């Protein structure tokens, strides 16, 4: 398990602000035991694995942003949205690791290093060379952040603790009430502050959809996109009663992985297991054995919602929206993964959400339709395949050149030559 720690070592301080002085600390932010920043003082050459900052602004920011910070998935990449998830934004005027936290779904937190803002960098500040995010188990991360806020409150005198104590008390009260916590999580998924009077009536947007379905839609859609997404799902649910059923009984129990395993690896491992269970390797054979002749919905719909599944005993009814058969195969594999992995008997939404489960499902579909062993057989070392070869392999596998290209890079670190 990749542990997340936010460890303050309290220090004496002569800061002008007495409240910040009470919480001055060297704070080491670590994942899997590795510090996310190393600092070197240019004057004396001393090294540190923590940054020296007043902890009060960071704790207050965590309390005020709790629900959005931990429950909103990464939907957009604009700077304004990004700033609401960066921890260094909560330590203005000080250097702090530029780590952003996003929801990775019900059981996961996605942690990503962002670009460092060097404007206040008076020491040499180095970060790990890492482009991939970490996927962390949600419960330990929440417990770590809560302990940090509690620790800061314990350091403060009554005159300084008021604002933080009030903000954190409100969060604690909400967390202790199941119904209120559910409302706050719904608001957070959509990027709203549940305590702001301007936050819209989110429950009314769900209409008659089940709570779980609405939560999945909220992970994929923005508030403005949500009405169309809800309408599409509500219209398609009755059609699932007539949809063909994909039998999952022969797949056995879903191959479990570590809670903080990267979703690409989880999806890959599940596809390997599937091929072994079916005794098939070629994508067209796997699809024929697994999915049969399920037909896609050729209609239009919201871009972020691509399909819907519902389990019936050991089978799953799946309806996906696709422009052609190749896209339908990918989305049906995506749907199979969701039903197989959750085994809940509930509706599952096939979506573009960047949650751990949805990303693992896409990795599963890619590995089923463009298997790494077959790609390895058709390539030589680090020789880049030609575009015509990629198109030929995609046609043979029954998928798109894009899926093959993604697999070549993600699994073999190869890119295809551009067409002449």
Tab-separated table of C-alpha atoms in Angstrom:
chain	number	residue	atom	x	y	z
A	1	UNK	CA	0.000	0.000	0.000
A	2	UNK	CA	1.279	3.466	-0.897
A	3	UNK	CA	0.987	5.386	2.367
A	4	UNK	CA	0.222	9.106	2.278
A	5	UNK	CA	1.671	11.126	5.144
A	6	UNK	CA	1.596	14.806	6.064
A	7	UNK	CA	3.929	15.014	9.030
A	8	UNK	CA	4.520	18.344	10.822
A	9	UNK	CA	7.521	18.815	13.090
A	10	UNK	CA	6.675	21.885	15.187
A	11	UNK	CA	9.266	24.666	15.354
A	12	UNK	CA	9.773	27.889	17.274
A	13	UNK	CA	9.069	30.961	15.152
A	14	UNK	CA	9.338	34.734	15.134
A	15	UNK	CA	6.675	35.241	12.435
A	16	UNK	CA	4.770	38.502	12.764
A	17	UNK	CA	1.382	36.807	12.745
A	18	UNK	CA	1.037	35.175	16.193
A	19	UNK	CA	-1.477	32.570	14.963
A	20	UNK	CA	0.815	31.448	12.163
A	21	UNK	CA	3.759	31.486	14.565
A	22	UNK	CA	1.940	29.011	16.832
A	23	UNK	CA	1.775	26.488	13.985
A	24	UNK	CA	5.116	27.025	12.280
A	25	UNK	CA	6.505	23.634	11.306
A	26	UNK	CA	8.669	21.661	8.968
A	27	UNK	CA	6.096	19.627	7.054
A	28	UNK	CA	7.158	16.517	5.165
A	29	UNK	CA	4.667	15.391	2.524
A	30	UNK	CA	5.403	11.780	1.534
A	31	UNK	CA	3.876	9.040	-0.612
A	32	UNK	CA	5.057	5.453	-0.165
A	33	UNK	CA	7.673	6.722	2.250
A	34	UNK	CA	9.270	9.005	-0.338
A	35	UNK	CA	9.270	12.782	0.258
A	36	UNK	CA	7.701	14.824	-2.528
A	37	UNK	CA	10.203	17.642	-2.145
A	38	UNK	CA	13.809	18.054	-1.170
A	39	UNK	CA	15.155	21.459	-0.253
A	40	UNK	CA	18.714	22.734	-0.200
A	41	UNK	CA	19.570	25.990	1.553
A	42	UNK	CA	21.863	27.953	-0.812
A	43	UNK	CA	23.605	29.653	2.129
A	44	UNK	CA	24.744	26.736	4.261
A	45	UNK	CA	24.004	23.815	1.947
A	46	UNK	CA	21.759	22.097	4.505
A	47	UNK	CA	19.215	19.586	3.170
A	48	UNK	CA	15.624	19.079	4.220
A	49	UNK	CA	12.822	16.744	3.198
A	50	UNK	CA	10.151	19.063	4.529
A	51	UNK	CA	9.126	22.635	3.871
A	52	UNK	CA	9.020	25.200	6.677
A	53	UNK	CA	5.646	26.907	6.649
A	54	UNK	CA	2.905	27.939	9.073
A	55	UNK	CA	0.479	25.004	9.137
A	56	UNK	CA	-2.595	27.106	9.946
A	57	UNK	CA	-3.375	28.275	6.345
A	58	UNK	CA	-2.965	24.737	5.023
A	59	UNK	CA	-5.249	23.254	7.682
A	60	UNK	CA	-7.846	25.962	7.139
A	61	UNK	CA	-7.791	25.383	3.389
A	62	UNK	CA	-8.262	21.647	3.888
A	63	UNK	CA	-11.247	22.236	6.158
A	64	UNK	CA	-12.873	24.767	3.850
A	65	UNK	CA	-12.336	22.715	0.677
A	66	UNK	CA	-12.763	19.225	2.150
A	67	UNK	CA	-15.666	17.965	0.058
A	68	UNK	CA	-14.600	19.371	-3.294
A	69	UNK	CA	-10.934	18.543	-2.764
A	70	UNK	CA	-11.597	14.873	-2.007
A	71	UNK	CA	-14.750	14.083	-3.994
A	72	UNK	CA	-14.521	15.985	-7.284
A	73	UNK	CA	-12.828	13.911	-10.020
A	74	UNK	CA	-10.470	15.541	-12.505
A	75	UNK	CA	-12.875	16.669	-15.244
A	76	UNK	CA	-11.278	19.825	-16.635
A	77	UNK	CA	-7.708	21.045	-16.870
A	78	UNK	CA	-8.232	24.812	-16.638
A	79	UNK	CA	-6.096	26.638	-14.087
A	80	UNK	CA	-9.003	27.889	-12.011
A	81	UNK	CA	-10.305	24.365	-11.382
A	82	UNK	CA	-6.800	23.021	-10.875
A	83	UNK	CA	-6.065	25.675	-8.242
A	84	UNK	CA	-8.917	24.389	-6.090
A	85	UNK	CA	-7.153	21.027	-5.791
A	86	UNK	CA	-3.522	22.096	-5.283
A	87	UNK	CA	-2.117	21.998	-1.769
A	88	UNK	CA	0.541	24.621	-2.530
A	89	UNK	CA	-2.235	27.141	-3.236
A	90	UNK	CA	-3.126	26.791	0.454
A	91	UNK	CA	0.328	27.981	1.572
A	92	UNK	CA	0.508	31.429	-0.098
A	93	UNK	CA	3.895	33.079	0.076
A	94	UNK	CA	5.703	29.821	0.874
A	95	UNK	CA	7.153	27.013	-1.226
A	96	UNK	CA	5.208	23.774	-0.839
A	97	UNK	CA	5.017	20.603	-2.983
A	98	UNK	CA	2.614	21.296	-5.888
A	99	UNK	CA	0.510	18.209	-5.228
A	100	UNK	CA	-3.115	18.175	-6.395
A	101	UNK	CA	-5.679	15.799	-4.889
A	102	UNK	CA	-8.731	14.611	-6.830
A	103	UNK	CA	-11.325	11.935	-6.314
A	104	UNK	CA	-10.471	8.631	-7.934
A	105	UNK	CA	-13.942	7.270	-7.150
A	106	UNK	CA	-15.589	5.871	-4.036
A	107	UNK	CA	-12.491	4.106	-2.725
A	108	UNK	CA	-9.609	6.070	-4.231
A	109	UNK	CA	-7.821	9.407	-4.225
A	110	UNK	CA	-5.781	10.507	-7.230
A	111	UNK	CA	-2.651	12.494	-6.349
A	112	UNK	CA	-0.787	14.299	-9.107
A	113	UNK	CA	2.322	16.481	-9.102
A	114	UNK	CA	1.697	19.754	-10.921
A	115	UNK	CA	4.088	22.380	-12.276
A	116	UNK	CA	5.953	24.204	-9.515
A	117	UNK	CA	5.393	27.942	-9.074
A	118	UNK	CA	8.954	29.286	-8.589
A	119	UNK	CA	8.034	32.861	-7.652
A	120	UNK	CA	8.703	32.339	-3.948
A	121	UNK	CA	11.528	29.840	-4.361
A	122	UNK	CA	14.440	31.090	-2.262
A	123	UNK	CA	15.882	27.606	-1.767
A	124	UNK	CA	16.724	24.888	-4.247
A	125	UNK	CA	13.498	22.899	-4.443
A	126	UNK	CA	13.493	19.567	-6.281
A	127	UNK	CA	10.585	17.254	-7.071
A	128	UNK	CA	10.410	13.621	-8.232
A	129	UNK	CA	10.575	13.165	-11.994
A	130	UNK	CA	7.121	11.650	-12.284
A	131	UNK	CA	4.384	12.267	-14.845
A	132	UNK	CA	2.013	9.512	-13.699
A	133	UNK	CA	-0.374	10.134	-10.803
A	134	UNK	CA	-0.567	8.023	-7.668
A	135	UNK	CA	-3.794	6.177	-6.879
A	136	UNK	CA	-4.227	6.032	-3.124
A	137	UNK	CA	-6.730	4.250	-0.922
A	138	UNK	CA	-9.281	6.859	0.143
A	139	UNK	CA	-9.800	6.012	3.820
A	140	UNK	CA	-6.139	6.330	4.934
A	141	UNK	CA	-5.752	9.619	3.024
A	142	UNK	CA	-8.846	11.097	4.665
A	143	UNK	CA	-7.617	9.891	8.076
A	144	UNK	CA	-4.190	11.468	7.500
A	145	UNK	CA	-5.628	14.847	6.485
A	146	UNK	CA	-8.096	14.807	9.384
A	147	UNK	CA	-5.296	14.046	11.853
A	148	UNK	CA	-3.276	16.934	10.429
A	149	UNK	CA	-6.147	19.393	10.924
A	150	UNK	CA	-6.754	18.079	14.455
A	151	UNK	CA	-3.061	18.487	15.222
A	152	UNK	CA	-3.041	22.098	14.057
A	153	UNK	CA	-6.101	22.917	16.159
A	154	UNK	CA	-4.380	21.411	19.195
A	155	UNK	CA	-1.453	23.823	18.685
A	156	UNK	CA	-3.595	26.947	18.576
A	157	UNK	CA	-4.591	29.184	21.432
A	158	UNK	CA	-8.344	29.918	21.793
A	159	UNK	CA	-7.859	33.361	20.248
A	160	UNK	CA	-6.379	31.831	17.081
A	161	UNK	CA	-8.388	28.625	16.762
A	162	UNK	CA	-11.840	30.104	16.100
A	163	UNK	CA	-12.057	30.139	12.295
A	164	UNK	CA	-10.382	26.769	11.831
A	165	UNK	CA	-12.315	25.156	14.675
A	166	UNK	CA	-15.621	26.362	13.197
A	167	UNK	CA	-14.796	25.213	9.649
A	168	UNK	CA	-13.526	21.826	10.772
A	169	UNK	CA	-16.386	21.333	13.245
A	170	UNK	CA	-18.846	21.801	10.406
A	171	UNK	CA	-17.065	19.126	8.341
A	172	UNK	CA	-16.917	16.749	11.293
A	173	UNK	CA	-20.610	17.197	11.988
A	174	UNK	CA	-21.428	16.426	8.350
A	175	UNK	CA	-19.203	13.357	8.299
A	176	UNK	CA	-20.989	11.966	11.356
A	177	UNK	CA	-24.436	12.179	9.729
A	178	UNK	CA	-24.907	9.697	6.857
A	179	UNK	CA	-27.580	11.705	5.030
A	180	UNK	CA	-25.700	14.986	5.355
A	181	UNK	CA	-22.418	13.359	4.320
A	182	UNK	CA	-24.123	11.980	1.190
A	183	UNK	CA	-25.339	15.473	0.283
A	184	UNK	CA	-21.890	16.959	0.848
A	185	UNK	CA	-20.260	14.283	-1.314
A	186	UNK	CA	-22.789	14.952	-4.091
A	187	UNK	CA	-21.959	18.654	-3.964
A	188	UNK	CA	-18.241	17.914	-3.940
A	189	UNK	CA	-18.422	15.629	-6.985
A	190	UNK	CA	-19.890	18.515	-8.966
A	191	UNK	CA	-17.415	21.080	-7.677
A	192	UNK	CA	-19.710	22.883	-5.231
A	193	UNK	CA	-19.236	23.937	-1.617
A	194	UNK	CA	-22.066	22.196	0.299
A	195	UNK	CA	-22.114	24.998	2.868
A	196	UNK	CA	-22.518	27.803	0.333
A	197	UNK	CA	-26.064	29.144	0.084
A	198	UNK	CA	-25.555	29.610	-3.661
A	199	UNK	CA	-25.047	25.860	-4.217
A	200	UNK	CA	-27.970	24.591	-6.345
A	201	UNK	CA	-30.474	21.923	-5.355
A	202	UNK	CA	-28.453	18.922	-6.496
A	203	UNK	CA	-30.972	16.301	-5.397
A	204	UNK	CA	-33.593	17.690	-7.781
A	205	UNK	CA	-31.241	17.164	-10.726
A	206	UNK	CA	-31.238	13.405	-10.131
A	207	UNK	CA	-34.909	13.068	-10.940
A	208	UNK	CA	-35.850	9.444	-10.357
A	209	UNK	CA	-32.364	8.005	-10.884
A	210	UNK	CA	-30.869	5.713	-8.283
A	211	UNK	CA	-28.339	7.302	-5.953
A	212	UNK	CA	-25.477	5.193	-7.299
A	213	UNK	CA	-26.239	6.012	-10.930
A	214	UNK	CA	-26.475	9.724	-10.194
A	215	UNK	CA	-23.153	9.599	-8.346
A	216	UNK	CA	-21.500	7.947	-11.353
A	217	UNK	CA	-22.929	10.587	-13.685
A	218	UNK	CA	-21.713	13.333	-11.346
A	219	UNK	CA	-18.204	11.889	-11.554
A	220	UNK	CA	-18.220	12.237	-15.344
A	221	UNK	CA	-20.336	15.331	-16.039
A	222	UNK	CA	-20.163	18.962	-15.010
A	223	UNK	CA	-23.252	20.627	-13.560
A	224	UNK	CA	-24.163	22.074	-16.965
A	225	UNK	CA	-23.766	18.678	-18.647
A	226	UNK	CA	-25.665	16.747	-16.003
A	227	UNK	CA	-29.286	17.252	-17.198
A	228	UNK	CA	-28.619	15.740	-20.631
A	229	UNK	CA	-26.676	12.862	-19.066
A	230	UNK	CA	-29.503	12.088	-16.619
A	231	UNK	CA	-32.112	12.227	-19.385
A	232	UNK	CA	-30.122	9.817	-21.575
A	233	UNK	CA	-29.716	7.259	-18.789
A	234	UNK	CA	-33.367	7.528	-17.716
A	235	UNK	CA	-34.458	6.904	-21.317
A	236	UNK	CA	-32.148	3.900	-21.758
A	237	UNK	CA	-32.857	2.080	-18.495
A	238	UNK	CA	-36.157	0.552	-19.719
A	239	UNK	CA	-34.411	-0.672	-22.886
A	240	UNK	CA	-31.992	-2.780	-20.851
A	241	UNK	CA	-34.868	-5.117	-20.006
A	242	UNK	CA	-34.902	-6.118	-23.697
A	243	UNK	CA	-31.152	-6.023	-24.288
A	244	UNK	CA	-29.087	-9.160	-24.891
A	245	UNK	CA	-27.368	-10.591	-21.834
A	246	UNK	CA	-23.628	-11.252	-21.644
A	247	UNK	CA	-22.908	-14.314	-19.521
A	248	UNK	CA	-20.263	-13.637	-16.861
A	249	UNK	CA	-20.527	-16.997	-15.082
A	250	UNK	CA	-17.577	-18.492	-16.948
A	251	UNK	CA	-15.243	-15.673	-15.943
A	252	UNK	CA	-15.100	-16.663	-12.287
A	253	UNK	CA	-14.354	-14.222	-9.502
A	254	UNK	CA	-12.854	-10.908	-10.551
A	255	UNK	CA	-9.045	-10.893	-10.046
A	256	UNK	CA	-8.572	-8.515	-7.146
A	257	UNK	CA	-5.682	-6.048	-6.978
A	258	UNK	CA	-4.213	-3.747	-4.370
A	259	UNK	CA	-6.457	-0.743	-3.599
A	260	UNK	CA	-3.723	1.647	-4.713
A	261	UNK	CA	-2.630	-0.307	-7.799
A	262	UNK	CA	-2.502	1.791	-10.966
A	263	UNK	CA	-5.757	1.347	-12.924
A	264	UNK	CA	-3.871	0.575	-16.147
A	265	UNK	CA	-2.247	-2.401	-14.447
A	266	UNK	CA	-5.519	-3.553	-12.915
A	267	UNK	CA	-7.215	-3.469	-16.318
A	268	UNK	CA	-4.305	-5.265	-17.970
A	269	UNK	CA	-4.269	-8.033	-15.357
A	270	UNK	CA	-8.020	-8.536	-15.678
A	271	UNK	CA	-7.683	-8.905	-19.477
A	272	UNK	CA	-4.897	-11.473	-19.074
A	273	UNK	CA	-7.091	-13.413	-16.645
A	274	UNK	CA	-10.016	-13.220	-19.074
A	275	UNK	CA	-7.982	-14.668	-21.945
A	276	UNK	CA	-6.813	-17.509	-19.703
A	277	UNK	CA	-10.353	-18.300	-18.552
A	278	UNK	CA	-11.728	-18.301	-22.084
A	279	UNK	CA	-8.747	-20.088	-23.601
A	280	UNK	CA	-8.643	-17.493	-26.365
A	281	UNK	CA	-6.074	-14.860	-27.311
A	282	UNK	CA	-7.059	-13.306	-30.620
A	283	UNK	CA	-9.428	-10.373	-29.985
A	284	UNK	CA	-12.067	-11.512	-32.436
A	285	UNK	CA	-12.194	-14.938	-30.752
A	286	UNK	CA	-12.449	-13.342	-27.304
A	287	UNK	CA	-15.227	-11.002	-28.414
A	288	UNK	CA	-17.131	-13.824	-30.092
A	289	UNK	CA	-16.871	-15.954	-26.940
A	290	UNK	CA	-17.642	-13.168	-24.487
A	291	UNK	CA	-19.994	-10.706	-26.136
A	292	UNK	CA	-21.515	-12.496	-29.100
A	293	UNK	CA	-23.717	-10.331	-31.279
A	294	UNK	CA	-24.679	-7.468	-28.966
A	295	UNK	CA	-25.674	-4.531	-31.159
A	296	UNK	CA	-24.810	-0.917	-30.276
A	297	UNK	CA	-27.163	2.038	-30.000
A	298	UNK	CA	-26.473	4.235	-33.034
A	299	UNK	CA	-28.277	7.247	-31.562
A	300	UNK	CA	-26.764	10.430	-30.226
A	301	UNK	CA	-26.182	11.304	-26.624
A	302	UNK	CA	-23.948	13.148	-24.155
A	303	UNK	CA	-20.270	12.665	-24.928
A	304	UNK	CA	-19.276	11.740	-21.381
A	305	UNK	CA	-21.853	8.917	-21.093
A	306	UNK	CA	-21.212	6.002	-23.439
A	307	UNK	CA	-23.384	3.220	-22.121
A	308	UNK	CA	-25.246	1.529	-19.308
A	309	UNK	CA	-25.191	-1.949	-17.781
A	310	UNK	CA	-27.445	-3.880	-15.425
A	311	UNK	CA	-26.746	-7.285	-13.919
A	312	UNK	CA	-29.207	-10.145	-14.036
A	313	UNK	CA	-27.908	-12.992	-11.946
A	314	UNK	CA	-24.686	-14.178	-13.546
A	315	UNK	CA	-25.304	-12.143	-16.698
A	316	UNK	CA	-25.177	-8.477	-17.570
A	317	UNK	CA	-27.376	-6.530	-19.943
A	318	UNK	CA	-25.336	-3.865	-21.697
A	319	UNK	CA	-26.326	-1.017	-23.956
A	320	UNK	CA	-23.604	1.168	-25.432
A	321	UNK	CA	-23.736	4.075	-27.824
A	322	UNK	CA	-21.231	3.742	-30.678
A	323	UNK	CA	-20.652	5.073	-34.176
A	324	UNK	CA	-19.418	1.725	-35.548
A	325	UNK	CA	-18.743	-1.883	-34.600
A	326	UNK	CA	-15.136	-1.255	-33.557
A	327	UNK	CA	-16.157	1.408	-31.053
A	328	UNK	CA	-19.022	-0.809	-29.867
A	329	UNK	CA	-16.596	-3.655	-29.093
A	330	UNK	CA	-14.429	-1.336	-27.014
A	331	UNK	CA	-17.356	0.050	-25.048
A	332	UNK	CA	-18.895	-3.375	-24.513
A	333	UNK	CA	-15.578	-4.598	-23.074
A	334	UNK	CA	-15.604	-1.487	-20.871
A	335	UNK	CA	-19.121	-2.426	-19.733
A	336	UNK	CA	-18.144	-6.041	-19.036
A	337	UNK	CA	-15.291	-4.912	-16.795
A	338	UNK	CA	-17.566	-2.657	-14.735
A	339	UNK	CA	-20.144	-5.395	-14.200
A	340	UNK	CA	-17.524	-8.066	-13.492
A	341	UNK	CA	-15.502	-5.884	-11.109
A	342	UNK	CA	-18.402	-4.534	-9.055
A	343	UNK	CA	-20.687	-7.616	-9.079
A	344	UNK	CA	-23.270	-5.496	-7.289
A	345	UNK	CA	-26.386	-6.177	-9.312
A	346	UNK	CA	-26.827	-2.441	-9.751
A	347	UNK	CA	-26.685	-0.190	-12.806
A	348	UNK	CA	-23.224	0.845	-13.940
A	349	UNK	CA	-22.560	3.807	-16.218
A	350	UNK	CA	-19.955	3.472	-18.977
A	351	UNK	CA	-18.386	6.914	-18.975
A	352	UNK	CA	-15.314	9.020	-19.617
A	353	UNK	CA	-14.829	9.717	-15.888
A	354	UNK	CA	-11.232	9.736	-14.664
A	355	UNK	CA	-12.020	7.568	-11.670
A	356	UNK	CA	-9.897	4.517	-10.947
A	357	UNK	CA	-12.662	2.079	-11.949
A	358	UNK	CA	-13.468	3.749	-15.272
A	359	UNK	CA	-9.800	4.099	-16.217
A	360	UNK	CA	-9.148	0.456	-15.376
A	361	UNK	CA	-12.139	-0.513	-17.542
A	362	UNK	CA	-10.691	1.387	-20.512
A	363	UNK	CA	-7.300	-0.272	-19.990
A	364	UNK	CA	-9.062	-3.659	-19.874
A	365	UNK	CA	-10.871	-2.978	-23.152
A	366	UNK	CA	-7.652	-1.852	-24.839
A	367	UNK	CA	-5.773	-4.984	-23.731
A	368	UNK	CA	-8.597	-7.287	-24.837
A	369	UNK	CA	-8.785	-5.672	-28.276
A	370	UNK	CA	-5.063	-5.115	-28.859
A	371	UNK	CA	-3.292	-7.759	-26.746
A	372	UNK	CA	0.260	-7.039	-25.676
A	373	UNK	CA	1.505	-10.564	-26.595
A	374	UNK	CA	0.250	-10.226	-30.185
A	375	UNK	CA	1.729	-6.736	-30.521
A	376	UNK	CA	5.045	-7.989	-29.155
A	377	UNK	CA	5.068	-10.780	-31.756
A	378	UNK	CA	4.524	-8.271	-34.565
A	379	UNK	CA	7.158	-5.742	-33.515
A	380	UNK	CA	10.920	-5.975	-33.319
A	381	UNK	CA	12.733	-4.413	-30.400
A	382	UNK	CA	12.427	-0.661	-30.462
A	383	UNK	CA	11.662	-0.455	-34.205
A	384	UNK	CA	8.692	1.798	-34.756
A	385	UNK	CA	5.912	0.173	-36.809
A	386	UNK	CA	4.629	1.856	-39.927
A	387	UNK	CA	1.221	3.506	-39.976
A	388	UNK	CA	0.049	0.986	-42.557
A	389	UNK	CA	1.023	-1.849	-40.223
A	390	UNK	CA	-0.936	-0.317	-37.367
A	391	UNK	CA	-3.991	-0.007	-39.572
A	392	UNK	CA	-3.606	-3.619	-40.733
A	393	UNK	CA	-3.304	-4.906	-37.153
A	394	UNK	CA	-6.330	-2.869	-36.073
A	395	UNK	CA	-8.379	-4.329	-38.916
A	396	UNK	CA	-7.259	-7.841	-37.987
A	397	UNK	CA	-8.092	-7.325	-34.301
A	398	UNK	CA	-11.426	-5.639	-35.008
A	399	UNK	CA	-10.536	-2.386	-33.317
A	400	UNK	CA	-9.352	1.097	-34.277
A	401	UNK	CA	-5.804	2.237	-35.119
A	402	UNK	CA	-6.050	4.602	-32.139
A	403	UNK	CA	-6.446	1.705	-29.694
A	404	UNK	CA	-3.475	-0.102	-31.241
A	405	UNK	CA	-1.355	3.058	-31.098
A	406	UNK	CA	-2.236	3.612	-27.439
A	407	UNK	CA	-1.351	0.026	-26.600
A	408	UNK	CA	1.950	0.230	-28.477
A	409	UNK	CA	2.934	3.215	-26.390
A	410	UNK	CA	1.460	2.220	-23.030
A	411	UNK	CA	2.645	-1.388	-23.119
A	412	UNK	CA	5.725	-1.391	-25.407
A	413	UNK	CA	6.714	2.296	-25.434
A	414	UNK	CA	6.557	2.362	-29.230
A	415	UNK	CA	5.023	5.020	-31.441
A	416	UNK	CA	3.951	4.472	-35.022
A	417	UNK	CA	5.441	6.317	-37.986
A	418	UNK	CA	3.140	8.970	-39.418
A	419	UNK	CA	1.755	8.222	-42.892
A	420	UNK	CA	4.018	9.423	-45.699
